[in-house]
Amino acid sequence: LIQGYRTSRISPKQTGEDDAQTTAAQAGMPTSDLLPADAASPASNPGDDAVASWLDEFTRNREVALQANALTAEEKRQLVDYLVASSNIPFPQDPVFLREAFLENKDGKPAKLDQVIKGLEDGLAALKQLAPPQRLTAIHEASVSQIADLMGVYKELRGQTGKSITEVWQEPTMAGLRERSSRTVAELHDLVTRYQLELPPDVLPE
């Protein structure tokens, strides 16, 4: 509708009569490809003013949103640099080693679980050293909180021999951690998509 709209003006009727009222009424009247030539003028339709007002507000709101989402090349570089740096922190994530740590701890041998805890402590310290860009502050803080809570679960588990992996996994604290982690990962993927960030492979968690 907007593209089909013409802002050309109707010329006054060129007749032998000098109809001043007709000329004044028609001068400056816009026409549309989608309306017949004898359609009522916009001034005679109160709905036109409402549509025009809505279009103006929609345009202003869209411009504000685009400005908020727009990033300079430097801002994009900062986001990418942080994400790459945080993904390079060597957190203990080997599922085979974690399983062995839980099984051996159940039998009263916590040495491997101690290694997992130490790896989390070192990784958390390294993560805290990173200064996230403003748009990643919430994700950074959520990650720090979740890793600290996970470390707390493992430390508590260390003193509990006889506890199976299934029991640990089904505890409310672990269930809550999995839910929080899933939300954080989803927010991270949304941010990368929204700002069209180009990242190396294996930077984003699944």
mmCIF file of C-alpha atoms in Angstrom:
data_model
loop_
_atom_site.group_PDB
_atom_site.id
_atom_site.type_symbol
_atom_site.label_atom_id
_atom_site.label_comp_id
_atom_site.label_asym_id
_atom_site.label_seq_id
_atom_site.Cartn_x
_atom_site.Cartn_y
_atom_site.Cartn_z
ATOM 1 C CA LEU A 1 0.000 0.000 0.000
ATOM 2 C CA ILE A 2 2.774 2.411 0.921
ATOM 3 C CA GLN A 3 4.760 1.623 -2.213
ATOM 4 C CA GLY A 4 1.655 2.012 -4.383
ATOM 5 C CA TYR A 5 0.910 5.424 -2.983
ATOM 6 C CA ARG A 6 1.642 8.428 -5.196
ATOM 7 C CA THR A 7 2.144 11.909 -3.836
ATOM 8 C CA SER A 8 1.391 13.577 -7.137
ATOM 9 C CA ARG A 9 -1.154 16.377 -7.049
ATOM 10 C CA ILE A 10 -4.351 16.603 -9.075
ATOM 11 C CA SER A 11 -4.319 19.664 -11.287
ATOM 12 C CA PRO A 12 -7.337 21.926 -11.096
ATOM 13 C CA LYS A 13 -9.941 21.205 -13.742
ATOM 14 C CA GLN A 14 -9.227 23.212 -16.861
ATOM 15 C CA THR A 15 -12.759 24.277 -17.828
ATOM 16 C CA GLY A 16 -14.251 27.416 -19.143
ATOM 17 C CA GLU A 17 -15.641 28.159 -15.710
ATOM 18 C CA ASP A 18 -13.452 29.483 -12.927
ATOM 19 C CA ASP A 19 -14.768 27.319 -10.134
ATOM 20 C CA ALA A 20 -12.710 28.595 -7.194
ATOM 21 C CA GLN A 21 -14.263 26.168 -4.706
ATOM 22 C CA THR A 22 -13.551 23.120 -6.887
ATOM 23 C CA THR A 23 -9.969 24.281 -7.467
ATOM 24 C CA ALA A 24 -9.367 24.891 -3.746
ATOM 25 C CA ALA A 25 -10.812 21.506 -2.808
ATOM 26 C CA GLN A 26 -8.802 19.551 -5.358
ATOM 27 C CA ALA A 27 -5.476 21.370 -5.201
ATOM 28 C CA GLY A 28 -2.958 19.339 -3.267
ATOM 29 C CA MET A 29 -5.155 16.235 -2.996
ATOM 30 C CA PRO A 30 -3.011 13.027 -3.126
ATOM 31 C CA THR A 31 -4.148 10.044 -5.158
ATOM 32 C CA SER A 32 -3.475 6.314 -4.926
ATOM 33 C CA ASP A 33 -3.079 3.634 -7.552
ATOM 34 C CA LEU A 34 -5.359 1.486 -5.380
ATOM 35 C CA LEU A 35 -8.242 3.982 -5.237
ATOM 36 C CA PRO A 36 -10.573 5.237 -7.976
ATOM 37 C CA ALA A 37 -10.085 8.812 -9.094
ATOM 38 C CA ASP A 38 -13.351 9.944 -7.537
ATOM 39 C CA ALA A 39 -12.674 8.388 -4.131
ATOM 40 C CA ALA A 40 -13.298 10.536 -1.089
ATOM 41 C CA SER A 41 -10.428 12.708 0.018
ATOM 42 C CA PRO A 42 -8.350 11.653 3.072
ATOM 43 C CA ALA A 43 -9.816 14.552 5.006
ATOM 44 C CA SER A 44 -13.275 13.021 4.657
ATOM 45 C CA ASN A 45 -12.173 9.668 6.195
ATOM 46 C CA PRO A 46 -11.262 9.809 9.913
ATOM 47 C CA GLY A 47 -9.662 6.377 9.654
ATOM 48 C CA ASP A 48 -6.868 7.747 7.466
ATOM 49 C CA ASP A 49 -5.528 9.874 10.299
ATOM 50 C CA ALA A 50 -5.421 6.828 12.576
ATOM 51 C CA VAL A 51 -3.541 4.774 9.969
ATOM 52 C CA ALA A 52 -1.045 7.564 9.353
ATOM 53 C CA SER A 53 -0.473 7.967 13.088
ATOM 54 C CA TRP A 54 0.065 4.213 13.497
ATOM 55 C CA LEU A 55 2.544 4.136 10.612
ATOM 56 C CA ASP A 56 4.507 7.028 12.107
ATOM 57 C CA GLU A 57 4.671 5.324 15.514
ATOM 58 C CA PHE A 58 5.611 1.967 13.962
ATOM 59 C CA THR A 59 8.417 3.587 11.981
ATOM 60 C CA ARG A 60 9.781 5.408 15.031
ATOM 61 C CA ASN A 61 9.699 2.239 17.171
ATOM 62 C CA ARG A 62 11.420 0.208 14.442
ATOM 63 C CA GLU A 63 14.164 2.796 14.072
ATOM 64 C CA VAL A 64 14.758 2.752 17.824
ATOM 65 C CA ALA A 65 14.931 -1.077 17.815
ATOM 66 C CA LEU A 66 17.326 -1.144 14.870
ATOM 67 C CA GLN A 67 19.600 1.393 16.545
ATOM 68 C CA ALA A 68 19.595 -0.643 19.763
ATOM 69 C CA ASN A 69 20.480 -3.850 17.925
ATOM 70 C CA ALA A 70 23.038 -2.313 15.611
ATOM 71 C CA LEU A 71 26.649 -3.086 16.481
ATOM 72 C CA THR A 72 29.828 -1.541 15.216
ATOM 73 C CA ALA A 73 32.583 -3.788 13.907
ATOM 74 C CA GLU A 74 34.547 -3.135 17.106
ATOM 75 C CA GLU A 75 31.604 -4.151 19.317
ATOM 76 C CA LYS A 76 31.184 -7.369 17.346
ATOM 77 C CA ARG A 77 34.895 -8.085 17.676
ATOM 78 C CA GLN A 78 34.682 -7.665 21.458
ATOM 79 C CA LEU A 79 31.789 -10.126 21.676
ATOM 80 C CA VAL A 80 33.616 -12.685 19.544
ATOM 81 C CA ASP A 81 36.872 -12.263 21.491
ATOM 82 C CA TYR A 82 35.108 -12.876 24.807
ATOM 83 C CA LEU A 83 33.245 -15.942 23.540
ATOM 84 C CA VAL A 84 36.414 -17.458 22.082
ATOM 85 C CA ALA A 85 38.409 -16.745 25.256
ATOM 86 C CA SER A 86 35.759 -18.252 27.538
ATOM 87 C CA SER A 87 35.432 -21.354 25.347
ATOM 88 C CA ASN A 88 39.191 -21.927 25.603
ATOM 89 C CA ILE A 89 39.069 -22.288 29.400
ATOM 90 C CA PRO A 90 39.760 -25.996 30.085
ATOM 91 C CA PHE A 91 36.829 -26.999 32.271
ATOM 92 C CA PRO A 92 36.618 -30.736 33.087
ATOM 93 C CA GLN A 93 34.008 -32.005 30.619
ATOM 94 C CA ASP A 94 35.154 -35.488 29.611
ATOM 95 C CA PRO A 95 32.066 -37.651 30.296
ATOM 96 C CA VAL A 96 34.121 -40.835 30.656
ATOM 97 C CA PHE A 97 36.397 -39.270 33.289
ATOM 98 C CA LEU A 98 33.410 -37.784 35.146
ATOM 99 C CA ARG A 99 31.687 -41.172 35.248
ATOM 100 C CA GLU A 100 34.820 -42.819 36.590
ATOM 101 C CA ALA A 101 35.167 -40.079 39.211
ATOM 102 C CA PHE A 102 31.612 -40.645 40.450
ATOM 103 C CA LEU A 103 31.961 -44.443 40.486
ATOM 104 C CA GLU A 104 35.263 -44.402 42.325
ATOM 105 C CA ASN A 105 33.996 -41.822 44.821
ATOM 106 C CA LYS A 106 31.059 -44.119 45.544
ATOM 107 C CA ASP A 107 33.618 -46.787 46.483
ATOM 108 C CA GLY A 108 35.429 -44.407 48.807
ATOM 109 C CA LYS A 109 38.144 -43.324 46.346
ATOM 110 C CA PRO A 110 37.674 -39.575 45.683
ATOM 111 C CA ALA A 111 40.987 -38.870 43.891
ATOM 112 C CA LYS A 112 39.431 -38.389 40.438
ATOM 113 C CA LEU A 113 36.549 -36.364 41.836
ATOM 114 C CA ASP A 114 39.138 -34.139 43.506
ATOM 115 C CA GLN A 115 40.664 -33.552 40.064
ATOM 116 C CA VAL A 116 37.252 -32.564 38.708
ATOM 117 C CA ILE A 117 36.716 -30.140 41.568
ATOM 118 C CA LYS A 118 40.172 -28.655 41.104
ATOM 119 C CA GLY A 119 39.504 -28.244 37.370
ATOM 120 C CA LEU A 120 36.263 -26.388 38.119
ATOM 121 C CA GLU A 121 38.015 -24.136 40.622
ATOM 122 C CA ASP A 122 40.759 -23.233 38.136
ATOM 123 C CA GLY A 123 38.272 -22.721 35.314
ATOM 124 C CA LEU A 124 36.033 -20.535 37.451
ATOM 125 C CA ALA A 125 38.987 -18.379 38.469
ATOM 126 C CA ALA A 126 39.967 -17.946 34.812
ATOM 127 C CA LEU A 127 36.406 -17.076 33.811
ATOM 128 C CA LYS A 128 36.179 -14.424 36.520
ATOM 129 C CA GLN A 129 39.281 -12.778 35.053
ATOM 130 C CA LEU A 130 37.485 -12.113 31.777
ATOM 131 C CA ALA A 131 35.752 -8.761 31.366
ATOM 132 C CA PRO A 132 32.579 -9.377 29.346
ATOM 133 C CA PRO A 133 31.181 -6.768 26.940
ATOM 134 C CA GLN A 134 27.980 -5.150 28.174
ATOM 135 C CA ARG A 135 25.712 -7.347 26.060
ATOM 136 C CA LEU A 136 27.287 -10.488 27.551
ATOM 137 C CA THR A 137 27.323 -9.402 31.185
ATOM 138 C CA ALA A 138 24.169 -11.313 32.160
ATOM 139 C CA ILE A 139 25.355 -14.512 30.458
ATOM 140 C CA HIS A 140 28.790 -14.175 32.066
ATOM 141 C CA GLU A 141 27.318 -13.746 35.556
ATOM 142 C CA ALA A 142 24.916 -16.650 35.039
ATOM 143 C CA SER A 143 27.793 -18.902 33.961
ATOM 144 C CA VAL A 144 29.891 -17.955 36.992
ATOM 145 C CA SER A 145 26.964 -18.702 39.308
ATOM 146 C CA GLN A 146 26.190 -22.069 37.704
ATOM 147 C CA ILE A 147 29.809 -23.270 37.788
ATOM 148 C CA ALA A 148 30.144 -22.253 41.443
ATOM 149 C CA ASP A 149 26.947 -24.145 42.305
ATOM 150 C CA LEU A 150 28.088 -27.240 40.381
ATOM 151 C CA MET A 151 31.383 -27.168 42.230
ATOM 152 C CA GLY A 152 29.434 -27.026 45.495
ATOM 153 C CA VAL A 153 27.458 -30.137 44.519
ATOM 154 C CA TYR A 154 30.648 -32.079 43.750
ATOM 155 C CA LYS A 155 32.290 -30.996 47.014
ATOM 156 C CA GLU A 156 29.246 -32.164 48.931
ATOM 157 C CA LEU A 157 29.234 -35.433 47.006
ATOM 158 C CA ARG A 158 32.879 -36.071 47.868
ATOM 159 C CA GLY A 159 32.052 -36.853 51.453
ATOM 160 C CA GLN A 160 29.152 -39.149 50.596
ATOM 161 C CA THR A 161 30.332 -42.626 49.724
ATOM 162 C CA GLY A 162 27.762 -45.062 48.386
ATOM 163 C CA LYS A 163 25.848 -42.436 46.358
ATOM 164 C CA SER A 164 25.163 -43.488 42.761
ATOM 165 C CA ILE A 165 25.428 -41.318 39.643
ATOM 166 C CA THR A 166 21.664 -41.587 39.142
ATOM 167 C CA GLU A 167 20.979 -40.321 42.642
ATOM 168 C CA VAL A 168 23.281 -37.353 42.119
ATOM 169 C CA TRP A 169 21.744 -36.546 38.730
ATOM 170 C CA GLN A 170 18.156 -36.649 40.018
ATOM 171 C CA GLU A 171 18.697 -34.387 43.015
ATOM 172 C CA PRO A 172 16.764 -31.072 42.906
ATOM 173 C CA THR A 173 19.959 -29.010 42.909
ATOM 174 C CA MET A 174 21.277 -30.761 39.799
ATOM 175 C CA ALA A 175 17.887 -30.555 38.082
ATOM 176 C CA GLY A 176 17.788 -26.825 38.750
ATOM 177 C CA LEU A 177 21.333 -26.420 37.434
ATOM 178 C CA ARG A 178 20.464 -28.226 34.200
ATOM 179 C CA GLU A 179 17.454 -25.976 33.665
ATOM 180 C CA ARG A 180 19.437 -22.797 34.331
ATOM 181 C CA SER A 181 22.237 -23.963 32.076
ATOM 182 C CA SER A 182 19.803 -24.697 29.232
ATOM 183 C CA ARG A 183 18.356 -21.189 29.493
ATOM 184 C CA THR A 184 21.811 -19.613 29.423
ATOM 185 C CA VAL A 185 22.855 -21.618 26.373
ATOM 186 C CA ALA A 186 19.634 -20.634 24.579
ATOM 187 C CA GLU A 187 20.226 -16.955 25.387
ATOM 188 C CA LEU A 188 23.777 -17.238 24.075
ATOM 189 C CA HIS A 189 22.664 -18.795 20.785
ATOM 190 C CA ASP A 190 19.985 -16.107 20.431
ATOM 191 C CA LEU A 191 22.556 -13.349 20.928
ATOM 192 C CA VAL A 192 24.921 -14.833 18.353
ATOM 193 C CA THR A 193 22.073 -15.117 15.833
ATOM 194 C CA ARG A 194 20.688 -11.641 16.543
ATOM 195 C CA TYR A 195 24.005 -9.900 16.005
ATOM 196 C CA GLN A 196 25.127 -12.291 13.244
ATOM 197 C CA LEU A 197 28.418 -13.067 14.944
ATOM 198 C CA GLU A 198 30.896 -15.221 13.044
ATOM 199 C CA LEU A 199 32.538 -17.669 15.440
ATOM 200 C CA PRO A 200 35.115 -20.429 14.969
ATOM 201 C CA PRO A 201 33.802 -24.007 15.225
ATOM 202 C CA ASP A 202 33.193 -25.502 18.674
ATOM 203 C CA VAL A 203 32.934 -22.144 20.447
ATOM 204 C CA LEU A 204 29.227 -22.344 21.221
ATOM 205 C CA PRO A 205 27.994 -25.027 23.625
ATOM 206 C CA GLU A 206 25.342 -27.359 22.267
#
